[in-house]
């Protein structure tokens, strides 16, 4: 089965660019995520951390 997939993938033109594009998207996503984490204000982080414990705004179903 692996031989079939490998032979099929080798027949596709430009297939080598997809792993590089995927790596670039992965890298950019995590760089932006780290940037957001380090630039987030302490007040915003505290507000988000306490959100599940907030009893004042309960949703009634």
XYZ file of N, CA and C in Angstrom:
183
model
N 0.829 -1.194 0.000
C 0.000 0.000 0.000
C 0.870 1.254 0.000
N 1.941 1.252 0.804
C 2.806 2.414 0.870
C 3.507 2.665 -0.465
N 3.858 1.580 -1.155
C 4.487 1.733 -2.466
C 3.531 2.395 -3.448
N 2.269 2.024 -3.376
C 1.259 2.610 -4.255
C 1.141 4.107 -3.999
N 1.076 4.487 -2.729
C 0.932 5.901 -2.373
C 2.184 6.663 -2.799
N 3.354 6.092 -2.549
C 4.606 6.759 -2.917
C 4.702 6.962 -4.429
N 4.375 5.934 -5.205
C 4.415 6.057 -6.661
C 3.389 7.071 -7.161
N 2.225 7.081 -6.529
C 1.187 8.038 -6.928
C 1.618 9.465 -6.623
N 2.212 9.690 -5.456
C 2.651 11.031 -5.074
C 3.785 11.522 -5.969
N 4.653 10.638 -6.396
C 5.767 11.039 -7.264
C 5.285 11.468 -8.640
N 4.108 11.020 -9.036
C 3.595 11.367 -10.363
C 2.936 12.746 -10.398
N 2.687 13.345 -9.239
C 2.034 14.655 -9.175
C 3.088 15.748 -9.336
N 2.857 16.651 -10.268
C 3.789 17.757 -10.508
C 3.704 18.774 -9.370
N 4.833 19.236 -8.888
C 4.875 20.285 -7.877
C 4.503 19.829 -6.481
N 4.502 18.527 -6.226
C 4.107 18.012 -4.914
C 5.108 18.398 -3.826
N 6.344 18.678 -4.195
C 7.375 19.007 -3.211
C 7.116 20.351 -2.535
N 6.319 21.212 -3.136
C 6.070 22.521 -2.532
C 5.052 22.450 -1.387
N 4.208 21.442 -1.353
C 3.190 21.350 -0.305
C 3.771 21.167 1.094
N 4.776 20.321 1.301
C 5.344 20.244 2.655
C 5.972 21.562 3.109
N 6.583 22.297 2.212
C 7.180 23.586 2.574
C 6.097 24.608 2.929
N 5.016 24.609 2.186
C 3.910 25.513 2.485
C 3.293 25.164 3.844
N 3.128 23.876 4.108
C 2.571 23.437 5.390
C 3.477 23.836 6.551
N 4.767 23.668 6.382
C 5.716 24.062 7.422
C 5.677 25.564 7.650
N 5.572 26.327 6.594
C 5.511 27.779 6.710
C 4.248 28.213 7.452
N 3.105 27.626 7.117
C 1.850 27.947 7.804
C 1.946 27.576 9.285
N 2.490 26.405 9.584
C 2.667 25.952 10.962
C 3.560 26.928 11.732
N 4.681 27.310 11.146
C 5.632 28.196 11.796
C 5.021 29.569 12.041
N 4.358 30.133 11.039
C 3.745 31.458 11.179
C 2.655 31.436 12.238
N 1.849 30.397 12.274
C 0.780 30.292 13.269
C 1.351 30.323 14.677
N 2.378 29.524 14.939
C 2.917 29.469 16.294
C 3.732 30.700 16.656
N 4.353 31.345 15.696
C 5.030 32.614 15.983
C 3.992 33.661 16.384
N 2.881 33.730 15.662
C 1.816 34.668 16.013
C 1.184 34.327 17.360
N 1.036 33.049 17.644
C 0.484 32.631 18.929
C 1.405 33.033 20.073
N 2.709 32.807 19.934
C 3.658 33.217 20.970
C 3.668 34.733 21.128
N 3.580 35.468 20.019
C 3.540 36.920 20.092
C 2.316 37.383 20.862
N 1.162 36.757 20.598
C -0.068 37.132 21.302
C 0.041 36.824 22.790
N 0.617 35.679 23.132
C 0.744 35.289 24.539
C 1.638 36.270 25.288
N 2.745 36.665 24.694
C 3.681 37.543 25.387
C 3.243 39.003 25.403
N 2.343 39.392 24.517
C 1.888 40.782 24.506
C 0.521 40.968 25.153
N -0.125 39.903 25.561
C -1.435 40.020 26.203
C -1.280 40.677 27.569
N -2.235 41.526 27.908
C -2.166 42.210 29.198
C -2.572 41.263 30.319
N -2.051 41.526 31.487
C -2.374 40.696 32.656
C -3.854 40.784 32.994
N -4.447 41.940 32.809
C -5.870 42.104 33.114
C -6.728 41.230 32.193
N -6.367 41.180 30.925
C -7.128 40.353 29.977
C -6.994 38.873 30.322
N -5.793 38.445 30.657
C -5.569 37.039 31.017
C -6.333 36.687 32.281
N -6.332 37.590 33.269
C -7.061 37.335 34.512
C -8.561 37.271 34.254
N -9.071 38.165 33.410
C -10.500 38.165 33.075
C -10.902 36.856 32.392
N -10.093 36.390 31.464
C -10.387 35.138 30.768
C -10.275 33.931 31.703
N -9.344 33.985 32.643
C -9.177 32.880 33.583
C -10.359 32.769 34.537
N -10.949 33.902 34.884
C -12.074 33.901 35.824
C -13.420 33.727 35.137
N -13.451 33.735 33.844
C -14.702 33.646 33.100
C -15.514 32.384 33.414
N -14.895 31.200 33.490
C -15.707 30.013 33.814
C -16.287 30.040 35.226
N -15.711 30.826 36.119
C -16.178 30.874 37.503
C -17.158 32.006 37.754
N -17.443 32.818 36.749
C -18.332 33.962 36.889
C -19.771 33.480 36.996
N -20.397 33.696 38.139
C -21.775 33.247 38.362
C -22.803 34.298 38.021
N -22.388 35.538 37.755
C -23.325 36.612 37.478
C -23.996 36.501 36.123
N -23.312 35.886 35.171
C -23.838 35.850 33.815
C -24.080 34.392 33.372
N -24.916 33.706 34.075
C -25.198 32.318 33.709
C -26.232 32.292 32.592
N -25.996 31.404 31.651
C -26.954 31.221 30.557
C -28.042 30.262 30.993
N -29.272 30.667 30.834
C -30.399 29.796 31.184
C -30.922 29.144 29.919
N -31.030 27.856 29.954
C -31.528 27.110 28.791
C -32.983 26.807 28.934
